[in-house]
Amino acid sequence: MPAPSHSLVVLDFGGQYAQLIARRVRDLGVYCEIKPYWTEPGQLAGYEGIIFTGGPGSVYASDAPLCSPEVFSLGVPVLGICYGAQAMAHLLGGKVAPTAAPEFGKTQTRFESSSLLFQDVPESVTWMSHNDAVSQLPEGFSAAASSGHCPIAAMEDPARKLYAVQFHPEVNHTQFGNAMLKNFLYQVCQCQGGWEMGSFAKAEVARLKEQIGDRKVLCGLSGGVDSSVAAMLVHKAIGKNLTCIFVDHGLLRKDEGDLVEQVFRKEFDMNIIRVNAADRFLGKLQGVTEPERKRKIIGEEFIRVFEAEAAKLGKIELLCQGTIYPDVVESGSGQAAVIKSHHNVGGLPEDMGFEGLVEPLRDLFKDEVRRVGLELGIPEALVWRQPFPGPGLAVRVLGEVTPERVATLQDADAIFREEVARSGLDREIGQYFAVLTGCKSVGVMGDGRSYGETLALRAVNTSDFMTADWSYLPYELLATVSNRIVNEVPGVTRVVYDITSKPPATIEWE
């Protein structure tokens, strides 16, 4: 299939940021697709530009992911990022070697101001993540940036429109990263732009009508923004041929089950079946402490519940899921290394009994999903609800999941969310929640000694959920939340605040 006009392609070399790069490009007004690094060069000829992603490998490894050198002969501009920069150098006759000192994290970087890629970019902080780097330039290239331990932090061959950077311009930590990407798109590639999210909902509803036809669809509705928007798109496409099953697995946030049922049944007139299955899920989780095992158990039980309900309804051919880009990336889809599995990707049993999946949000990031939700008329209060993992509170109760520990976390989490909203910060923070750490500590309650749970608060600022900085919450807010939790929630004797960004941590604890 020929490449669409006015579009760019990201070649995935196994990095965690392939979809983030694509999302940045789309935000800058250029339609973008993602393809694996082994894509035939002929399939890339029609694009306006190509970006090589990073990756965990070494270009000298026997199984190193390397594209065909013919890519550089297409006349299409190429930008290599991190491992992609090293792959470009290696394939074109340069050399890559370990640096004197690895660079990970924020790094001061100097730029060559005459480079098209770095127009209007001053010396600034970039995000590095490498042990190896380009040590000898390929013929025709010159260095365009440097850092303390990386003399060739960027290289370029303007005549062939080939550019490469050792850092990650796509992540929020890199200052002026968007400006660099914009320069590549509009100065180097001469893209026309004009692509926007505004038409997604209309186009996706039309696509779903064609994909689904007269078949019936079963949707697992959690009430979170992802499943809600996915359900609404399918509902607009096929109406009553969609049946939503809301599984109350006993691992939802406080009072969430009743709210979800009320909103979707009354406001949107959807076919909804509520299944109260707390005993079933908690029984399966008894004695289980390993995070991945929890996710797999919950994912499989979700599908088993769907199958049981579908059997009562007659023939249901398709399963709708609210899978979004970060789910796919972090579950190791394509070339990316596995960080954690998601129940709606990695946990699907092979014998689930449906003909196929409907995943209308698979190519979108969280902020894009919210934009679509507002387009569809979903109330802001629902669109802006806090992101919630598919396995629910099971991955926020570290260690064994028991009804008592779930209730403790529900109460504490509700206090945290209530106080954040009261402070007016609920729209400014990307995600915030409480975690029952499984660590017990001594406390003093009244005149007596207590010994109870340590609860962690987590709040991060992020626009894409691929990277995140911990939120600098006001001390007064943290003090109020801590005071309320230890006084109002039995069994909690200590409250701590997580000040780790992503990377190196993930947003969730498990």
Short mmCIF file of C-alpha atoms in Angstrom, two decimals:
data_model
loop_
_atom_site.label_atom_id
_atom_site.label_comp_id
_atom_site.label_asym_id
_atom_site.label_seq_id
_atom_site.Cartn_x
_atom_site.Cartn_y
_atom_site.Cartn_z
CA MET A 1 0.00 0.00 0.00
CA PRO A 2 1.48 3.39 -0.93
CA ALA A 3 2.15 5.86 1.86
CA PRO A 4 -0.51 8.55 2.36
CA SER A 5 0.52 11.98 1.13
CA HIS A 6 1.82 14.44 3.71
CA SER A 7 2.78 11.73 6.19
CA LEU A 8 5.77 10.48 8.13
CA VAL A 9 6.75 6.99 9.26
CA VAL A 10 8.42 5.90 12.51
CA LEU A 11 10.58 2.78 12.20
CA ASP A 12 10.48 0.90 15.50
CA PHE A 13 13.84 -0.53 16.60
CA GLY A 14 12.51 -1.81 19.92
CA GLY A 15 12.39 1.39 21.96
CA GLN A 16 9.69 2.14 24.51
CA TYR A 17 8.99 5.52 22.87
CA ALA A 18 7.90 4.59 19.34
CA GLN A 19 4.29 5.60 19.94
CA LEU A 20 5.34 8.69 21.86
CA ILE A 21 7.38 9.88 18.87
CA ALA A 22 4.39 9.28 16.61
CA ARG A 23 2.14 11.16 18.99
CA ARG A 24 4.51 14.14 19.04
CA VAL A 25 4.56 14.19 15.26
CA ARG A 26 0.76 14.11 15.06
CA ASP A 27 0.54 16.93 17.61
CA LEU A 28 2.75 18.96 15.27
CA GLY A 29 0.19 18.51 12.49
CA VAL A 30 1.72 15.68 10.44
CA TYR A 31 0.00 12.33 10.02
CA CYS A 32 2.27 9.54 11.26
CA GLU A 33 2.40 5.75 11.04
CA ILE A 34 4.60 3.18 12.79
CA LYS A 35 6.28 0.26 11.05
CA PRO A 36 8.86 -2.33 12.18
CA TYR A 37 12.50 -1.74 11.31
CA TRP A 38 12.53 -4.63 8.83
CA THR A 39 9.97 -2.93 6.55
CA GLU A 40 11.00 -3.16 2.89
CA PRO A 41 12.54 0.11 1.63
CA GLY A 42 10.07 0.24 -1.25
CA GLN A 43 7.22 0.62 1.25
CA LEU A 44 8.87 3.73 2.69
CA ALA A 45 9.50 5.64 -0.52
CA GLY A 46 6.24 7.61 -0.48
CA TYR A 47 6.68 9.18 2.96
CA GLU A 48 7.87 12.71 3.55
CA GLY A 49 10.22 11.65 6.35
CA ILE A 50 11.41 8.70 8.42
CA ILE A 51 12.30 8.60 12.12
CA PHE A 52 14.34 5.76 13.62
CA THR A 53 13.43 5.05 17.26
CA GLY A 54 15.73 4.17 20.11
CA GLY A 55 16.12 0.61 21.33
CA PRO A 56 17.83 -1.49 24.01
CA GLY A 57 20.22 -3.32 21.68
CA SER A 58 23.79 -2.86 20.46
CA VAL A 59 24.51 -2.39 16.77
CA TYR A 60 27.32 -4.94 17.06
CA ALA A 61 25.19 -7.72 18.54
CA SER A 62 24.59 -10.74 16.32
CA ASP A 63 20.86 -10.15 16.49
CA ALA A 64 21.00 -6.36 16.30
CA PRO A 65 17.86 -4.80 14.80
CA LEU A 66 19.06 -3.07 11.64
CA CYS A 67 17.08 -1.76 8.69
CA SER A 68 18.16 -2.11 5.08
CA PRO A 69 20.91 0.38 4.07
CA GLU A 70 18.76 1.09 0.98
CA VAL A 71 16.57 3.27 3.20
CA PHE A 72 19.25 5.98 2.97
CA SER A 73 19.10 5.92 -0.84
CA LEU A 74 15.39 6.69 -1.09
CA GLY A 75 15.89 10.43 -0.99
CA VAL A 76 13.58 10.59 2.05
CA PRO A 77 14.88 12.61 5.05
CA VAL A 78 15.79 10.44 8.07
CA LEU A 79 16.14 11.34 11.75
CA GLY A 80 17.78 8.73 13.99
CA ILE A 81 17.12 8.88 17.74
CA CYS A 82 19.42 7.24 20.34
CA TYR A 83 19.91 3.64 19.10
CA GLY A 84 18.49 4.88 15.79
CA ALA A 85 21.39 7.33 15.57
CA GLN A 86 23.88 4.53 16.23
CA ALA A 87 22.21 2.30 13.63
CA MET A 88 22.48 5.10 11.07
CA ALA A 89 26.17 5.61 11.80
CA HIS A 90 26.91 1.88 11.72
CA LEU A 91 25.08 1.24 8.44
CA LEU A 92 26.77 4.19 6.73
CA GLY A 93 30.35 3.27 7.68
CA GLY A 94 30.83 5.12 10.94
CA LYS A 95 31.76 3.59 14.26
CA VAL A 96 29.90 3.14 17.55
CA ALA A 97 31.68 2.51 20.87
CA PRO A 98 31.05 2.61 24.62
CA THR A 99 31.36 6.11 26.03
CA ALA A 100 33.90 7.04 28.72
CA ALA A 101 30.95 7.40 31.10
CA PRO A 102 27.35 6.36 30.40
CA GLU A 103 24.76 9.16 30.34
CA PHE A 104 21.30 8.57 31.76
CA GLY A 105 18.83 11.31 32.54
CA LYS A 106 19.05 15.07 32.18
CA THR A 107 22.23 16.19 30.40
CA GLN A 108 23.49 19.64 29.43
CA THR A 109 23.96 19.69 25.65
CA ARG A 110 25.48 22.23 23.22
CA PHE A 111 24.10 22.63 19.69
CA GLU A 112 25.45 23.84 16.36
CA SER A 113 23.24 26.86 15.64
CA SER A 114 23.66 26.61 11.85
CA SER A 115 21.96 23.19 11.76
CA LEU A 116 18.41 23.13 10.37
CA LEU A 117 17.54 20.68 13.13
CA PHE A 118 18.59 23.08 15.89
CA GLN A 119 17.37 26.40 14.58
CA ASP A 120 16.41 28.65 17.53
CA VAL A 121 17.56 25.97 20.02
CA PRO A 122 20.04 27.30 22.63
CA GLU A 123 22.33 25.22 24.84
CA SER A 124 19.89 23.29 26.99
CA VAL A 125 19.02 20.08 28.84
CA THR A 126 18.34 16.88 26.90
CA TRP A 127 17.31 13.40 28.05
CA MET A 128 20.09 10.86 27.52
CA SER A 129 19.86 7.09 27.93
CA HIS A 130 22.93 5.32 26.53
CA ASN A 131 26.10 3.36 27.15
CA ASP A 132 27.24 3.45 23.49
CA ALA A 133 27.50 6.44 21.17
CA VAL A 134 28.84 7.35 17.75
CA SER A 135 32.66 7.49 18.04
CA GLN A 136 33.55 8.04 14.37
CA LEU A 137 31.38 9.94 11.90
CA PRO A 138 30.31 8.31 8.63
CA GLU A 139 31.63 9.95 5.47
CA GLY A 140 29.82 13.21 4.67
CA PHE A 141 28.62 13.79 8.25
CA SER A 142 29.59 16.47 10.75
CA ALA A 143 28.94 16.74 14.47
CA ALA A 144 26.03 19.03 15.34
CA ALA A 145 25.87 18.76 19.15
CA SER A 146 27.95 17.59 22.10
CA SER A 147 27.67 16.91 25.82
CA GLY A 148 30.20 16.36 28.59
CA HIS A 149 30.71 12.65 27.86
CA CYS A 150 29.41 12.50 24.28
CA PRO A 151 31.38 14.54 21.70
CA ILE A 152 28.95 13.48 18.96
CA ALA A 153 25.57 14.02 20.63
CA ALA A 154 24.15 14.77 17.18
CA MET A 155 25.37 14.40 13.61
CA GLU A 156 24.10 15.47 10.21
CA ASP A 157 24.60 15.18 6.48
CA PRO A 158 22.41 18.04 5.19
CA ALA A 159 23.09 17.18 1.53
CA ARG A 160 21.35 13.83 1.96
CA LYS A 161 18.95 15.15 4.64
CA LEU A 162 20.19 12.63 7.20
CA TYR A 163 20.17 13.67 10.86
CA ALA A 164 20.75 11.81 14.12
CA VAL A 165 20.65 12.63 17.84
CA GLN A 166 21.93 10.55 20.76
CA PHE A 167 19.26 11.96 23.10
CA HIS A 168 15.44 11.72 23.11
CA PRO A 169 13.77 14.91 21.79
CA GLU A 170 10.33 13.31 22.14
CA VAL A 171 10.26 13.16 25.96
CA ASN A 172 9.16 16.05 28.15
CA HIS A 173 12.53 16.13 29.93
CA THR A 174 14.31 17.41 26.80
CA GLN A 175 14.05 21.17 26.60
CA PHE A 176 13.12 22.41 23.11
CA GLY A 177 12.55 18.80 22.03
CA ASN A 178 9.34 19.72 20.24
CA ALA A 179 11.16 22.54 18.46
CA MET A 180 13.75 20.04 17.18
CA LEU A 181 11.05 17.68 15.91
CA LYS A 182 9.20 20.60 14.33
CA ASN A 183 12.39 21.69 12.59
CA PHE A 184 12.83 18.18 11.21
CA LEU A 185 9.25 18.04 9.96
CA TYR A 186 8.96 21.50 8.47
CA GLN A 187 12.54 22.65 7.76
CA VAL A 188 14.14 19.37 6.71
CA CYS A 189 11.21 17.31 5.39
CA GLN A 190 9.20 20.32 4.13
CA CYS A 191 5.97 18.75 5.43
CA GLN A 192 2.71 20.56 4.70
CA GLY A 193 1.00 19.66 7.99
CA GLY A 194 -2.74 20.10 8.50
CA TRP A 195 -3.56 16.78 10.16
CA GLU A 196 -5.60 17.05 13.37
CA MET A 197 -7.55 14.91 15.83
CA GLY A 198 -10.82 16.73 15.22
CA SER A 199 -12.12 14.32 12.58
CA PHE A 200 -11.18 11.11 14.40
CA ALA A 201 -14.53 10.37 16.03
CA LYS A 202 -16.56 10.74 12.83
CA ALA A 203 -14.09 8.71 10.79
CA GLU A 204 -13.81 6.00 13.46
CA VAL A 205 -17.58 5.57 13.78
CA ALA A 206 -17.77 5.09 10.02
CA ARG A 207 -14.90 2.60 10.11
CA LEU A 208 -16.53 0.67 12.97
CA LYS A 209 -19.81 0.43 11.05
CA GLU A 210 -17.93 -1.14 8.16
CA GLN A 211 -15.81 -3.42 10.35
CA ILE A 212 -18.66 -4.70 12.52
CA GLY A 213 -21.57 -4.77 10.09
CA ASP A 214 -24.54 -6.64 11.58
CA ARG A 215 -22.50 -8.54 14.11
CA LYS A 216 -23.00 -8.10 17.83
CA VAL A 217 -20.34 -6.75 20.15
CA LEU A 218 -19.69 -7.31 23.83
CA CYS A 219 -17.81 -4.56 25.67
CA GLY A 220 -16.16 -4.72 29.06
CA LEU A 221 -17.15 -1.39 30.54
CA SER A 222 -15.18 -0.27 33.59
CA GLY A 223 -16.30 3.35 33.63
CA GLY A 224 -12.76 4.59 33.06
CA VAL A 225 -12.18 7.03 30.23
CA ASP A 226 -10.70 4.41 27.87
CA SER A 227 -13.50 1.86 28.06
CA SER A 228 -16.13 4.64 28.18
CA VAL A 229 -14.93 6.31 24.99
CA ALA A 230 -14.47 2.97 23.24
CA ALA A 231 -18.01 1.95 24.21
CA MET A 232 -19.45 5.27 23.05
CA LEU A 233 -17.78 5.01 19.64
CA VAL A 234 -19.13 1.49 19.15
CA HIS A 235 -22.55 2.51 20.52
CA LYS A 236 -22.77 5.33 17.96
CA ALA A 237 -21.79 2.91 15.22
CA ILE A 238 -24.11 -0.05 15.98
CA GLY A 239 -26.55 1.08 18.68
CA LYS A 240 -28.33 -1.76 20.46
CA ASN A 241 -26.12 -4.39 18.83
CA LEU A 242 -23.63 -3.42 21.53
CA THR A 243 -24.01 -4.96 24.97
CA CYS A 244 -21.84 -3.62 27.76
CA ILE A 245 -20.92 -5.84 30.66
CA PHE A 246 -19.85 -3.94 33.73
CA VAL A 247 -17.91 -6.32 35.93
CA ASP A 248 -17.80 -5.18 39.53
CA HIS A 249 -14.84 -7.27 40.63
CA GLY A 250 -14.72 -5.75 44.09
CA LEU A 251 -11.52 -3.90 43.19
CA LEU A 252 -13.04 -0.59 42.11
CA ARG A 253 -12.64 2.74 43.86
CA LYS A 254 -15.08 3.68 46.59
CA ASP A 255 -18.74 3.87 45.41
CA GLU A 256 -17.59 3.57 41.80
CA GLY A 257 -19.81 0.67 40.80
CA ASP A 258 -23.08 2.47 41.47
CA LEU A 259 -21.87 5.63 39.69
CA VAL A 260 -20.83 3.79 36.53
CA GLU A 261 -24.13 1.95 36.26
CA GLN A 262 -26.18 5.10 36.79
CA VAL A 263 -24.33 7.24 34.23
CA PHE A 264 -24.25 4.79 31.35
CA ARG A 265 -27.67 3.24 31.81
CA LYS A 266 -29.59 6.48 32.39
CA GLU A 267 -27.65 9.10 30.45
CA PHE A 268 -26.52 7.10 27.42
CA ASP A 269 -29.23 4.42 27.20
CA MET A 270 -26.74 1.64 26.65
CA ASN A 271 -27.45 -2.05 27.05
CA ILE A 272 -25.64 -2.71 30.33
CA ILE A 273 -25.39 -5.86 32.40
CA ARG A 274 -23.85 -5.40 35.83
CA VAL A 275 -22.14 -8.48 37.22
CA ASN A 276 -21.34 -8.42 40.93
CA ALA A 277 -18.37 -10.77 41.00
CA ALA A 278 -16.31 -9.57 43.96
CA ASP A 279 -16.33 -12.96 45.68
CA ARG A 280 -15.20 -14.70 42.51
CA PHE A 281 -12.24 -12.39 41.88
CA LEU A 282 -11.09 -12.09 45.47
CA GLY A 283 -11.31 -15.86 45.83
CA LYS A 284 -9.02 -16.37 42.82
CA LEU A 285 -6.55 -13.81 44.23
CA GLN A 286 -6.36 -15.42 47.66
CA GLY A 287 -2.71 -16.04 48.55
CA VAL A 288 -1.41 -14.46 45.31
CA THR A 289 1.26 -11.77 45.77
CA GLU A 290 3.18 -11.71 42.48
CA PRO A 291 2.07 -8.66 40.38
CA GLU A 292 2.08 -10.29 36.94
CA ARG A 293 0.15 -13.27 38.28
CA LYS A 294 -2.50 -10.92 39.67
CA ARG A 295 -2.88 -9.27 36.28
CA LYS A 296 -3.17 -12.57 34.44
CA ILE A 297 -5.74 -13.94 36.89
CA ILE A 298 -7.90 -10.83 36.66
CA GLY A 299 -7.61 -10.68 32.88
CA GLU A 300 -8.65 -14.30 32.49
CA GLU A 301 -11.56 -13.92 34.93
CA PHE A 302 -12.80 -10.90 32.99
CA ILE A 303 -12.97 -12.96 29.83
CA ARG A 304 -14.61 -15.90 31.61
CA VAL A 305 -17.31 -13.59 32.97
CA PHE A 306 -17.83 -12.18 29.49
CA GLU A 307 -18.18 -15.65 28.04
CA ALA A 308 -20.71 -16.67 30.68
CA GLU A 309 -22.84 -13.57 30.08
CA ALA A 310 -22.51 -13.85 26.32
CA ALA A 311 -23.83 -17.40 26.48
CA LYS A 312 -27.00 -16.08 28.10
CA LEU A 313 -27.42 -13.44 25.38
CA GLY A 314 -27.04 -15.63 22.33
CA LYS A 315 -24.33 -15.33 19.71
CA ILE A 316 -21.89 -12.48 20.38
CA GLU A 317 -19.16 -12.38 17.77
CA LEU A 318 -16.83 -9.55 18.83
CA LEU A 319 -15.22 -8.21 22.00
CA CYS A 320 -14.64 -4.46 22.36
CA GLN A 321 -11.71 -3.27 24.47
CA GLY A 322 -10.42 0.17 25.47
CA THR A 323 -6.85 -0.65 24.53
CA ILE A 324 -4.73 2.48 24.00
CA TYR A 325 -1.15 3.00 22.79
CA PRO A 326 0.61 2.84 26.18
CA ASP A 327 -1.11 -0.51 26.86
CA VAL A 328 0.34 -1.89 23.66
CA VAL A 329 3.83 -0.47 24.22
CA GLU A 330 4.21 -1.61 27.81
CA SER A 331 2.88 -5.07 27.04
CA GLY A 332 5.75 -5.65 24.65
CA SER A 333 3.80 -5.40 21.40
CA GLY A 334 5.99 -5.09 18.32
CA GLN A 335 9.64 -4.64 19.27
CA ALA A 336 9.32 -3.00 22.68
CA ALA A 337 10.69 -4.74 25.75
CA VAL A 338 8.03 -5.88 28.21
CA ILE A 339 7.60 -3.64 31.26
CA LYS A 340 4.31 -5.07 32.50
CA SER A 341 1.37 -6.82 30.93
CA HIS A 342 -2.08 -5.28 30.77
CA HIS A 343 -5.12 -7.45 31.23
CA ASN A 344 -6.60 -6.20 27.96
CA VAL A 345 -3.52 -7.13 25.93
CA GLY A 346 -1.23 -9.76 27.40
CA GLY A 347 -3.79 -11.56 29.53
CA LEU A 348 -6.26 -12.66 26.86
CA PRO A 349 -6.80 -16.41 26.94
CA GLU A 350 -6.52 -18.04 23.52
CA ASP A 351 -9.87 -19.80 23.91
CA MET A 352 -11.90 -16.74 24.81
CA GLY A 353 -14.62 -17.69 22.33
CA PHE A 354 -14.96 -14.48 20.28
CA GLU A 355 -14.30 -14.12 16.56
CA GLY A 356 -12.15 -11.05 17.05
CA LEU A 357 -11.49 -7.79 18.84
CA VAL A 358 -12.74 -4.26 18.33
CA GLU A 359 -10.18 -1.75 19.62
CA PRO A 360 -11.13 1.74 18.41
CA LEU A 361 -8.58 3.54 20.61
CA ARG A 362 -5.54 1.37 19.94
CA ASP A 363 -3.68 4.19 18.15
CA LEU A 364 -4.40 6.95 20.68
CA PHE A 365 -2.78 8.32 23.79
CA LYS A 366 -4.70 9.24 26.93
CA ASP A 367 -5.02 12.95 26.17
CA GLU A 368 -6.23 12.14 22.65
CA VAL A 369 -8.82 9.72 24.09
CA ARG A 370 -10.12 12.51 26.31
CA ARG A 371 -10.45 14.84 23.33
CA VAL A 372 -12.48 12.21 21.50
CA GLY A 373 -14.64 11.69 24.60
CA LEU A 374 -15.53 15.37 24.74
CA GLU A 375 -16.29 15.32 21.00
CA LEU A 376 -18.75 12.48 21.64
CA GLY A 377 -20.57 14.48 24.32
CA ILE A 378 -19.42 12.45 27.32
CA PRO A 379 -19.66 14.67 30.45
CA GLU A 380 -16.39 16.31 31.49
CA ALA A 381 -16.63 14.78 34.95
CA LEU A 382 -16.40 11.33 33.38
CA VAL A 383 -13.84 12.21 30.71
CA TRP A 384 -11.51 13.65 33.33
CA ARG A 385 -11.84 10.85 35.86
CA GLN A 386 -8.57 9.55 37.15
CA PRO A 387 -6.96 6.82 35.02
CA PHE A 388 -7.52 3.42 36.55
CA PRO A 389 -5.70 0.17 35.74
CA GLY A 390 -7.72 -2.69 34.29
CA PRO A 391 -6.88 -4.98 37.22
CA GLY A 392 -8.20 -2.29 39.56
CA LEU A 393 -6.95 -1.92 43.10
CA ALA A 394 -5.34 -5.35 42.95
CA VAL A 395 -2.18 -3.69 41.60
CA ARG A 396 -2.32 -0.95 44.23
CA VAL A 397 -2.62 -3.42 47.11
CA LEU A 398 0.92 -4.77 47.25
CA GLY A 399 1.10 -8.28 48.59
CA GLU A 400 -2.02 -10.36 49.16
CA VAL A 401 -5.35 -8.85 48.14
CA THR A 402 -7.97 -9.32 50.84
CA PRO A 403 -11.41 -7.68 51.26
CA GLU A 404 -10.17 -5.86 54.35
CA ARG A 405 -7.08 -4.44 52.64
CA VAL A 406 -9.12 -3.37 49.60
CA ALA A 407 -11.58 -1.54 51.85
CA THR A 408 -8.70 0.20 53.62
CA LEU A 409 -7.26 1.40 50.31
CA GLN A 410 -10.66 2.49 49.00
CA ASP A 411 -11.20 4.72 52.02
CA ALA A 412 -7.71 6.22 51.91
CA ASP A 413 -7.78 6.77 48.15
CA ALA A 414 -11.17 8.50 48.39
CA ILE A 415 -9.76 10.94 50.96
CA PHE A 416 -6.77 11.72 48.72
CA ARG A 417 -8.93 12.33 45.65
CA GLU A 418 -11.39 14.44 47.63
CA GLU A 419 -8.68 16.71 49.03
CA VAL A 420 -6.91 17.10 45.68
CA ALA A 421 -10.19 18.15 44.08
CA ARG A 422 -10.90 20.53 46.96
CA SER A 423 -7.50 22.16 46.41
CA GLY A 424 -8.34 22.79 42.73
CA LEU A 425 -5.41 20.73 41.46
CA ASP A 426 -7.41 17.80 40.05
CA ARG A 427 -7.11 19.03 36.42
CA GLU A 428 -3.46 19.99 36.74
CA ILE A 429 -2.15 16.62 37.96
CA GLY A 430 -1.90 13.88 35.37
CA GLN A 431 -2.68 11.07 37.79
CA TYR A 432 -2.90 10.66 41.55
CA PHE A 433 -3.82 7.73 43.78
CA ALA A 434 -2.94 5.82 46.95
CA VAL A 435 -1.03 2.55 47.29
CA LEU A 436 -1.12 0.08 50.16
CA THR A 437 2.58 -0.82 50.27
CA GLY A 438 2.45 -4.01 52.29
CA CYS A 439 5.04 -2.54 54.66
CA LYS A 440 3.99 -2.34 58.30
CA SER A 441 5.34 0.15 60.78
CA VAL A 442 4.93 1.18 64.39
CA GLY A 443 2.68 4.08 65.28
CA VAL A 444 1.28 5.81 68.33
CA MET A 445 -2.49 6.18 68.61
CA GLY A 446 -3.62 7.90 71.78
CA ASP A 447 -1.57 6.51 74.65
CA GLY A 448 -0.97 3.15 73.01
CA ARG A 449 1.37 1.57 70.51
CA SER A 450 -0.09 0.63 67.12
CA TYR A 451 1.29 -1.48 64.33
CA GLY A 452 -0.33 -0.99 60.95
CA GLU A 453 -0.03 -0.45 57.21
CA THR A 454 2.18 2.11 55.47
CA LEU A 455 0.25 3.90 52.75
CA ALA A 456 1.96 5.71 49.85
CA LEU A 457 0.54 8.64 47.92
CA ARG A 458 1.45 8.95 44.23
CA ALA A 459 0.90 12.03 42.04
CA VAL A 460 2.54 12.72 38.68
CA ASN A 461 2.47 15.37 35.99
CA THR A 462 2.35 13.96 32.47
CA SER A 463 0.79 14.68 29.10
CA ASP A 464 1.30 11.26 27.53
CA PHE A 465 1.82 8.72 30.37
CA MET A 466 5.00 7.51 28.67
CA THR A 467 7.12 9.82 30.83
CA ALA A 468 6.07 11.57 34.03
CA ASP A 469 7.47 13.86 36.71
CA TRP A 470 6.35 13.54 40.32
CA SER A 471 4.06 16.38 41.34
CA TYR A 472 5.21 19.03 43.79
CA LEU A 473 2.03 19.01 45.86
CA PRO A 474 1.67 21.76 48.47
CA TYR A 475 2.81 20.71 51.94
CA GLU A 476 -0.51 21.87 53.35
CA LEU A 477 -2.38 19.48 51.05
CA LEU A 478 -0.11 16.56 51.92
CA ALA A 479 -0.45 17.33 55.62
CA THR A 480 -4.24 17.41 55.41
CA VAL A 481 -4.42 14.15 53.48
CA SER A 482 -2.01 12.40 55.83
CA ASN A 483 -3.82 13.63 58.93
CA ARG A 484 -7.23 12.54 57.64
CA ILE A 485 -6.04 9.11 56.54
CA VAL A 486 -4.34 8.12 59.78
CA ASN A 487 -7.30 9.40 61.79
CA GLU A 488 -10.16 8.16 59.61
CA VAL A 489 -8.86 4.92 58.09
CA PRO A 490 -8.37 2.08 60.60
CA GLY A 491 -5.19 0.10 60.16
CA VAL A 492 -3.04 2.83 58.55
CA THR A 493 -0.29 4.17 60.82
CA ARG A 494 2.00 5.92 58.36
CA VAL A 495 1.64 7.92 55.10
CA VAL A 496 4.56 8.52 52.68
CA TYR A 497 4.80 10.41 49.38
CA ASP A 498 6.43 8.91 46.26
CA ILE A 499 8.89 11.37 44.64
CA THR A 500 10.11 9.14 41.78
CA SER A 501 9.63 10.12 38.14
CA LYS A 502 9.02 7.87 35.11
CA PRO A 503 11.58 6.75 34.09
CA PRO A 504 13.17 5.19 36.08
CA ALA A 505 9.95 4.15 37.86
CA THR A 506 6.60 3.34 36.30
CA ILE A 507 3.54 5.34 37.31
CA GLU A 508 1.85 2.39 39.00
CA TRP A 509 3.76 0.53 41.69
CA GLU A 510 2.98 -2.93 40.29
#
